[in-house]
C-alpha positions as a printed NumPy array, in Angstrom:
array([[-34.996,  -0.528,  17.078],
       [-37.764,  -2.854,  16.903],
       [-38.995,  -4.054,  20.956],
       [-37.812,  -8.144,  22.297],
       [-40.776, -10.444,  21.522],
       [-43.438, -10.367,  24.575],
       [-41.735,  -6.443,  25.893],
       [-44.865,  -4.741,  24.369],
       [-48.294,  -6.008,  23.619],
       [-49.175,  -7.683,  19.755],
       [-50.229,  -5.01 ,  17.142],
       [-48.165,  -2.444,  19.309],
       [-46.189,   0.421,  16.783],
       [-44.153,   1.558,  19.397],
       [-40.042,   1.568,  19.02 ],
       [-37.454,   1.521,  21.079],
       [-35.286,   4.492,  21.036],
       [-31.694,   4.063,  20.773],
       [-29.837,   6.024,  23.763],
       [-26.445,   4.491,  23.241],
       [-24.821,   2.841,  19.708],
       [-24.521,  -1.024,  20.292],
       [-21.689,  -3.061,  19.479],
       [-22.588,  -5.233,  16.245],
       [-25.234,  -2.553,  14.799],
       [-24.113,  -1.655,  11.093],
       [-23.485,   1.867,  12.553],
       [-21.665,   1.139,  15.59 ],
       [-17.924,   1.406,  14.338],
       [-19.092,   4.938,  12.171],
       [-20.707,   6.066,  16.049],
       [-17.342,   5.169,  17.817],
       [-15.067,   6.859,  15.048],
       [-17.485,  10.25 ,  15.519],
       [-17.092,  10.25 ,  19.006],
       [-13.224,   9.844,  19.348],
       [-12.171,  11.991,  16.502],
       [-14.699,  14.868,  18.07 ],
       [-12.828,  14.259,  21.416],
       [ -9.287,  14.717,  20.128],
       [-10.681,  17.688,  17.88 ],
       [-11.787,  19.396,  21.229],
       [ -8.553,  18.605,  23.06 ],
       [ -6.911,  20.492,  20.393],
       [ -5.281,  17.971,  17.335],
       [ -5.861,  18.845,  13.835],
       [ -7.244,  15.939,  11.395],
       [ -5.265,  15.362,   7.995],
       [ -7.126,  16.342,   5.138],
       [ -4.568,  13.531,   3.383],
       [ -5.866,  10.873,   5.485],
       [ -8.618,  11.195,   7.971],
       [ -7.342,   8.384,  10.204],
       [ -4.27 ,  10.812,  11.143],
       [ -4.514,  13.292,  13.585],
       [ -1.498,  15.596,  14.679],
       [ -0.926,  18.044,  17.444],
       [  1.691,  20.633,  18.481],
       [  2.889,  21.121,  22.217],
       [  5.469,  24.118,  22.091],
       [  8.764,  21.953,  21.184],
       [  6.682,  18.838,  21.534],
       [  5.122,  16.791,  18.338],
       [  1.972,  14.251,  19.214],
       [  1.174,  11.891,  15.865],
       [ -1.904,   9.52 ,  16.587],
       [ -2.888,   7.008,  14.094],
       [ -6.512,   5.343,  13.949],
       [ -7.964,   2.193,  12.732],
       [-11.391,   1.212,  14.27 ],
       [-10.408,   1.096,  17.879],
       [ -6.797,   0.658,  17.39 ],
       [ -4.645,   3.488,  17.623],
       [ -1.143,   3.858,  17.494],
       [  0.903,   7.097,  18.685],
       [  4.241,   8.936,  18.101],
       [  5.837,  11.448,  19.646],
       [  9.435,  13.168,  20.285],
       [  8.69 ,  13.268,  24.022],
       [  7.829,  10.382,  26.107],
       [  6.556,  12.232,  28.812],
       [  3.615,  13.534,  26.045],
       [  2.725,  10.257,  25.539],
       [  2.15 ,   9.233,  28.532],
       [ -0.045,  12.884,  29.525],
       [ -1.914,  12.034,  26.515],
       [ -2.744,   8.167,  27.517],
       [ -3.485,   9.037,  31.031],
       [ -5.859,  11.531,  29.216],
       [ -7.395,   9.03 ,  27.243],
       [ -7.744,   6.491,  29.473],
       [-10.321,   9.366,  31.421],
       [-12.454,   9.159,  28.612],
       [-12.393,   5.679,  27.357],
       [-11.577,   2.121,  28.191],
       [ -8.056,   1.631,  27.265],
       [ -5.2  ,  -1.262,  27.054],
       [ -1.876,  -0.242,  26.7  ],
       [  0.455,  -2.773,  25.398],
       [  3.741,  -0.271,  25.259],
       [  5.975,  -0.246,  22.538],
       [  4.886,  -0.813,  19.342],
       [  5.975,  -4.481,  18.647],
       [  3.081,  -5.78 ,  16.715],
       [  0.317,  -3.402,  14.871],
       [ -2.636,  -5.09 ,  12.549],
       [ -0.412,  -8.134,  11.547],
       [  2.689,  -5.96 ,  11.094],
       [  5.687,  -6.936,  12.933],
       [  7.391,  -3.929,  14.198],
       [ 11.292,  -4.086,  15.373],
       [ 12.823,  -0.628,  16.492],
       [ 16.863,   0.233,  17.332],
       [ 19.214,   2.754,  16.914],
       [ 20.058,   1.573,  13.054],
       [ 16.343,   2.118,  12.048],
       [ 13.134,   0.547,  11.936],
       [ 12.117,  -3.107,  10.243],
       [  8.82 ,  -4.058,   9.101],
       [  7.315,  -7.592,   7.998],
       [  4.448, -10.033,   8.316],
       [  6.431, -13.41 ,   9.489],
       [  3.875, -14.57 ,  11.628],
       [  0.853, -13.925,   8.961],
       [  2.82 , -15.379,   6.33 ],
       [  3.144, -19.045,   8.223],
       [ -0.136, -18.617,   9.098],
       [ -0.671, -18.506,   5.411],
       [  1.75 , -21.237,   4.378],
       [ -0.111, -23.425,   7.227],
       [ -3.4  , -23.037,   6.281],
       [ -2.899, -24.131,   2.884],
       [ -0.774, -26.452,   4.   ],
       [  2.762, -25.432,   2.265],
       [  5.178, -25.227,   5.054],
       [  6.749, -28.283,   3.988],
       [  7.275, -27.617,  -0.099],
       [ 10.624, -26.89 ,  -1.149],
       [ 11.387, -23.195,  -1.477],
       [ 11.099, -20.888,  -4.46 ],
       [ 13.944, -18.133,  -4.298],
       [ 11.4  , -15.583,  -7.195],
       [  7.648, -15.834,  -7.029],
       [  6.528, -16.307, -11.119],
       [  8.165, -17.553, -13.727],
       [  9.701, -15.052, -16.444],
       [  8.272, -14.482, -19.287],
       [  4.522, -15.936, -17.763],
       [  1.686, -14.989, -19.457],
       [ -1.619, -15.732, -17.615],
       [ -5.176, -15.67 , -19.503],
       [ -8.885, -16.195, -18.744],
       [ -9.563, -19.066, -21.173],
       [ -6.558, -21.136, -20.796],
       [ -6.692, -24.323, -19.006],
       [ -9.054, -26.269, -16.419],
       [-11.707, -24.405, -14.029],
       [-10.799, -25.003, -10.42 ],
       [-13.403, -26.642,  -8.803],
       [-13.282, -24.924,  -5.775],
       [-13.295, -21.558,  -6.292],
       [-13.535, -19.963,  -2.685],
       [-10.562, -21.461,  -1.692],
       [ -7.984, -19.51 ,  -4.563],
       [-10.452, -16.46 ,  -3.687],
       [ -9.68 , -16.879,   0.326],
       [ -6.083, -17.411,  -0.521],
       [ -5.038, -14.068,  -3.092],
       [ -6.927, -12.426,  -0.028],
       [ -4.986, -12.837,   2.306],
       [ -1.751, -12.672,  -0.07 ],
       [ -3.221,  -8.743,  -0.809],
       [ -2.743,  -8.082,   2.97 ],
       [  0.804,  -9.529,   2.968],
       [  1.977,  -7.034,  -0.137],
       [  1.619,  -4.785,   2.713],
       [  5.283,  -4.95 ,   3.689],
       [  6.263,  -7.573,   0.955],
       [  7.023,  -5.05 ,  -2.586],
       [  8.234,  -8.473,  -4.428],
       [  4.771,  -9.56 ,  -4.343],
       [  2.971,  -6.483,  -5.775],
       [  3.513,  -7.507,  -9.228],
       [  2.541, -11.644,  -8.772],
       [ -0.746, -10.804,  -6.485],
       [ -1.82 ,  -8.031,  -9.181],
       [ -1.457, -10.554, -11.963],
       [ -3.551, -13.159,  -9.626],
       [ -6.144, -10.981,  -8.475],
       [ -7.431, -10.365, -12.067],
       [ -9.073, -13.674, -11.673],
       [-10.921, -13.942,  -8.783],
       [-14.089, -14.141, -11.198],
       [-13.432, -16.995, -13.107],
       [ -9.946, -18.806, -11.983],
       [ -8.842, -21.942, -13.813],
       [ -5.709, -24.415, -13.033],
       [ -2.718, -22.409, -14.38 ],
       [ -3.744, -19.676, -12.141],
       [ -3.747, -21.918,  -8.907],
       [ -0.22 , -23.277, -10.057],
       [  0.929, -19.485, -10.204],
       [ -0.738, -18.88 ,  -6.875],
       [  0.987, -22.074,  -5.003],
       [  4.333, -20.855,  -6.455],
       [  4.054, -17.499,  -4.663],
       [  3.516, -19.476,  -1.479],
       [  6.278, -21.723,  -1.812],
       [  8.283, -17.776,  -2.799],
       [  7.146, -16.911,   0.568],
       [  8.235, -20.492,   2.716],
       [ 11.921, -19.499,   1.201],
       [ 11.725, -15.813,   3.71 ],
       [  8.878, -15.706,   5.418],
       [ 10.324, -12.92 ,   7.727],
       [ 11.345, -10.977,   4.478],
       [ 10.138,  -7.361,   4.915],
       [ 10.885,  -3.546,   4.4  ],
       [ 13.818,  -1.525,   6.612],
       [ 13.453,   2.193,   7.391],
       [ 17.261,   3.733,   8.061],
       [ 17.158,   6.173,  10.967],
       [ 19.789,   7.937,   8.698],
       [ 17.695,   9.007,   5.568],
       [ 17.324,  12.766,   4.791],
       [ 14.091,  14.092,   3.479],
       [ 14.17 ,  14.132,   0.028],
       [ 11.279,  12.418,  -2.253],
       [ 12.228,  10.137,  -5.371],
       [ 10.19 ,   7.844,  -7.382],
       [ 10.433,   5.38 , -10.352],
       [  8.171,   4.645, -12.53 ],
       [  7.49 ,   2.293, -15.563],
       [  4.554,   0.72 , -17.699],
       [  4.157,  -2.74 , -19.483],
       [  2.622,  -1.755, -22.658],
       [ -0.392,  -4.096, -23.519],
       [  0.888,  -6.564, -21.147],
       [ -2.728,  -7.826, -20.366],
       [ -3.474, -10.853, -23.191],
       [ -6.968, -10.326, -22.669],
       [ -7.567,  -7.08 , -22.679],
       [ -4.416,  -5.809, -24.009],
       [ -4.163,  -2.877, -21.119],
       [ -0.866,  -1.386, -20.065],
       [ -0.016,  -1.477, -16.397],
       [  0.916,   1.053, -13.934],
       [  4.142,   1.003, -11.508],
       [  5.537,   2.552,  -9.522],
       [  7.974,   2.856,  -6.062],
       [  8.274,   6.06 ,  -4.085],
       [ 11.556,   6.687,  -1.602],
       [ 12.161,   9.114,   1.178],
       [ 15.788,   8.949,   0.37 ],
       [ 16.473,   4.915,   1.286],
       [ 13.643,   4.443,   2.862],
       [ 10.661,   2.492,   0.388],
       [  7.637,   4.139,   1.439],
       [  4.915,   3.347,  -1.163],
       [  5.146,   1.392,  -4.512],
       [  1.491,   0.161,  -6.568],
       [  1.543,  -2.288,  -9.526],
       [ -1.982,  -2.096, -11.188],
       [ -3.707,  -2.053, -14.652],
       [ -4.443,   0.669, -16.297],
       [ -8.448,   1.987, -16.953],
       [ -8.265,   1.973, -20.634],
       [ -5.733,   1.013, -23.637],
       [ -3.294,   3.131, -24.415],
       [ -2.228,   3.61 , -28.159],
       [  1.302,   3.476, -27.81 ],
       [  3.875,   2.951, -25.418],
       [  4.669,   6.482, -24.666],
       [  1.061,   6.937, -23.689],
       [  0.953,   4.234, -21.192],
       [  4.605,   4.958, -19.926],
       [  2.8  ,   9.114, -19.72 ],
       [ -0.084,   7.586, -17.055],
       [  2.391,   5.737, -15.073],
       [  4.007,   8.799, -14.544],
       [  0.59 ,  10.921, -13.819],
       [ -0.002,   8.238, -11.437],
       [  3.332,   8.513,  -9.705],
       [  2.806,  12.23 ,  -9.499],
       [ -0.508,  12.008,  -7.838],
       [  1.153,   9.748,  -5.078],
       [  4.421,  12.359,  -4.874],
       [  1.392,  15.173,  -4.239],
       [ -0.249,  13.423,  -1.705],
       [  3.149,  12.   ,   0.041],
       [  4.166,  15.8  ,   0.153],
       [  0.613,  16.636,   2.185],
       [  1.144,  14.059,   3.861],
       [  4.603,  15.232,   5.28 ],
       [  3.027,  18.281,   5.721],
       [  0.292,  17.418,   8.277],
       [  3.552,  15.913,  10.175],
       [  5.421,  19.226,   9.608],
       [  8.098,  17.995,   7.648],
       [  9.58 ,  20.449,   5.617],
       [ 10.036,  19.344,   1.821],
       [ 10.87 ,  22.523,  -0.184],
       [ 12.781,  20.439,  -2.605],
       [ 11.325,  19.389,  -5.664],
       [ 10.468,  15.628,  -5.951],
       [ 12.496,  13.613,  -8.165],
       [ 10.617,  11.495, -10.534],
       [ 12.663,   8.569, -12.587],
       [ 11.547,   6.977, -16.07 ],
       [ 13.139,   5.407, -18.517],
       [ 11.053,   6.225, -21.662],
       [ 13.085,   9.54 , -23.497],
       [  9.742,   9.939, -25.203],
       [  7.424,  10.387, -21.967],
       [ 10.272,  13.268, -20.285],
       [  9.786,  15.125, -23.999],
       [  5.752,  14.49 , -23.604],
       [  6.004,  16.175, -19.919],
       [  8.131,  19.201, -21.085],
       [  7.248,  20.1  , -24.256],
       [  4.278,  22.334, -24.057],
       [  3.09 ,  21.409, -27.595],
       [  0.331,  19.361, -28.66 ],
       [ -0.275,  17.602, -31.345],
       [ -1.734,  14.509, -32.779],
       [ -0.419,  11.826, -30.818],
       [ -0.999,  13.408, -27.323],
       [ -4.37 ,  15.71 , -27.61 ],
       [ -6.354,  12.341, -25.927],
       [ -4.456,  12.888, -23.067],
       [ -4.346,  16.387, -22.717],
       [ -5.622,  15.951, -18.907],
       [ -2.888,  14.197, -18.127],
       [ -0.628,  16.005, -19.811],
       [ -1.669,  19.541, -17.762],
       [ -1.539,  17.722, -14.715],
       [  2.503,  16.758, -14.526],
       [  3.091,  19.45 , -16.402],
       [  1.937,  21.891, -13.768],
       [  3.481,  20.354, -11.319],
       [  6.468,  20.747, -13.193],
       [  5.771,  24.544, -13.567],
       [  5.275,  24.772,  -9.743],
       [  8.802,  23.337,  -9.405],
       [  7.17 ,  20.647,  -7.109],
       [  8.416,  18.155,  -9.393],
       [ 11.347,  16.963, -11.585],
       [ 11.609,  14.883, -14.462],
       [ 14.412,  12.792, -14.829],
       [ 15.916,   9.958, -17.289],
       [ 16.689,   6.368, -15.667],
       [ 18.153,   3.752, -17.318],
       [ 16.108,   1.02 , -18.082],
       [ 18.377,  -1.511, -15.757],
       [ 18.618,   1.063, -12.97 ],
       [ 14.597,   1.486, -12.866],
       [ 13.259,   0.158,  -9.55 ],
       [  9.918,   0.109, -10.952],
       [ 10.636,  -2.888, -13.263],
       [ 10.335,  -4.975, -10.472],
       [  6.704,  -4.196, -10.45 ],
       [  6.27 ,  -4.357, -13.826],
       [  6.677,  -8.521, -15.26 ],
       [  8.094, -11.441, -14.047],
       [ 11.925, -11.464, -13.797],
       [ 14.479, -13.867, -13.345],
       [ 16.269, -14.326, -10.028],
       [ 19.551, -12.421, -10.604],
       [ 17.49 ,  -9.136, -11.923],
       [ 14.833,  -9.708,  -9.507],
       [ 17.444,  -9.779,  -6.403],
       [ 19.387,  -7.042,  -7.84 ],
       [ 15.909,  -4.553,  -7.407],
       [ 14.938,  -5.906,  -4.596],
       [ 17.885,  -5.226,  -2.311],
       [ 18.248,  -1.614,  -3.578],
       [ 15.013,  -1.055,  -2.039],
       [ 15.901,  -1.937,   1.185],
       [ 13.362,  -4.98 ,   1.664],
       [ 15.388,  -7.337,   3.761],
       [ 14.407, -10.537,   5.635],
       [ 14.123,  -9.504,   9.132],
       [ 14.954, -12.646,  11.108],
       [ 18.674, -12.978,   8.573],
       [ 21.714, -12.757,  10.642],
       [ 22.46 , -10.042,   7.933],
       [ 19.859,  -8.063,   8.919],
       [ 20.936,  -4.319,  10.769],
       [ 19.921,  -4.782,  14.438]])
């Protein structure tokens, strides 16, 4: 750390040395995430190995969850009286605020009762819709037109480019608890580069999507049993441009949504049995981690996951141990569901092409088949009268 101007004399090579990490130096957060995950290490929690920012502890009959982000942290527990042990603990060691019962989290909205729990981002979606100065449009009730294909030559360059960057931004965040979006803001964010007019008009018509339910969000029943499920599907060349498949795909503990991606794929795929195949090696890398995940929480799931696609072809690809011409490319991918097939920690399973949930994330639908998907995965606007309270 280089000495205040006029501390030591001119032509002096002496430092400073560094007792104590600063707030603002580049290493400061890194410092302050060492020194709180050493100090719940040493006071006996164990660190996921499925994500670092978790950190779990047993107390006889009692279960202590604590979640991390910077110097946020969040904590769950079947005992109150752990809870508050473990803040009165904390507090010893560090300066601490604590604001009670999780209500609001890193923009998420958080509304508990008996029924279940209900996430959304109402008040970062009108901060959206303000900013960009949409809250008076008239609504949009699905957020891209069927049938829209999107390109990187077509049309006028924007002029302003920071503002459509600034603005699929913060509609990233908001897919968060918003699953209808997944599919529009993957589509957008594809031109962040080098984003011309018909891009902005697909952009402003997710906003006015979002001024129709700004409160819309997902609902976890407290009713669900433990049992993992998953759709997935695959638009075959759907990118003009590059003519790449893409990936979806939406996980469920029982009714509860828990994860869902819509992304494009790394390279082309040759048919559409190959790029339905990835989809599903994708989906089975989530189930895997999901199912570590549970188990740093010490949730029992002995059952085999349930995985859903509607491609015959794919299911024979995944059970048939044979190779031949059309799959020895993807032989990795192959051995990888196929073992976990073999391990019985997952199950292959036909869905009918209208009964896939994963659609949703793979084009642009209309409203009726877009509605229909979207209420079987229990994403509900929180501030209906409809809504379970």
């Amino acid at each position: 750390m280089t000495p205040p101007p006029g501390y030591v004399p001119k032509g002096d090579s002496r430092v400073c040395k560094l007792l104590k990490s600063l707030y603002g130096l580049k290493q400061a957060s890194r410092q302050w995430y060492s020194k709180f995950s050493s100090t719940l290490i040493e006071h006996g929690f164990n660190q996921s190995k499925a994500d670092y920012s978790l950190f779990t502890k047993v107390y006889g009959s009692c279960f202590l969850s604590i979640l991390v982000y910077v110097d946020d942290v969040i904590l769950a527990s079947n005992d109150s009286k752990t809870i508050s042990d473990f803040i009165f603990f904390l507090n010893q060691k560090f300066k601490l605020k604590d604001l009670g019962s999780a209500k609001y989290f890193l923009g998420l909205e958080i509304a508990q009762s008996s029924k279940g729990i209900s996430l959304c981002q109402r008040k970062y979606a009108l901060e959206i819709l303000e900013d960009f100065g949409f809250l008076g449009f008239k609504p949009s009730k699905f957020p891209m037109e069927p049938h829209l294909k999107l390109s990187r030559d077509n049309g006028d360059l924007i002029a302003d480019p920071s503002m459509y960057r600034r603005l699929i931004g913060r509609l990233i965040y908001l897919t968060l608890t918003r699953p209808d979006l997944a599919f529009s803001v993957q589509i957008l964010s594809q031109f962040m580069d080098k984003h011309r007019q018909p891009h902005l008009d697909a952009a402003y018509r997710v906003l006015r999507y979002i001024k129709n339910a700004p409160g819309q969000g997902i609902f976890f029943p407290s009713s669900s049993t433990c049992q993992l499920k998953a759709f997935c599907d695959s638009d075959w060349a759907g990118c003009s441009d590059s003519r790449r498949s893409t990936t979806d795909f939406c996980v469920f503990i029982r009714d509860s949504f828990i994860s869902w991606k819509s992304k494009k794929q790394h390279t082309v795929s040759r048919s559409s049995a190959e790029a339905e195949y990835r989809a599903m090696t994708a989906t089975s890398c989530e189930l895997t981690w999901i199912r570590a995940l549970l188990a740093d929480l010490h949730i029992s799931h002995s059952q085999p996951s349930l995985l859903y696609c509607d491609s015959k072809a794919t299911l024979y690809i995944a059970a048939n141990p044979v190779f031949h011409e059309r799959t020895k490319h993807i032989e990795l991918d192959c051995h990888l569901v196929r073992d976990q097939i073999l391990k019985g920690v997952l199950h292959t399973m036909h869905a009918n092409s209208q009964l896939n949930l994963a659609d949703l994330f793979t084009k642009a639908l209309g409203l009726q088949v877009f509605s229909s998907l979207l209420s079987k995965m229990n994403a509900l606007n929180t501030y209906s009268p409809d809504h379970p309270s």
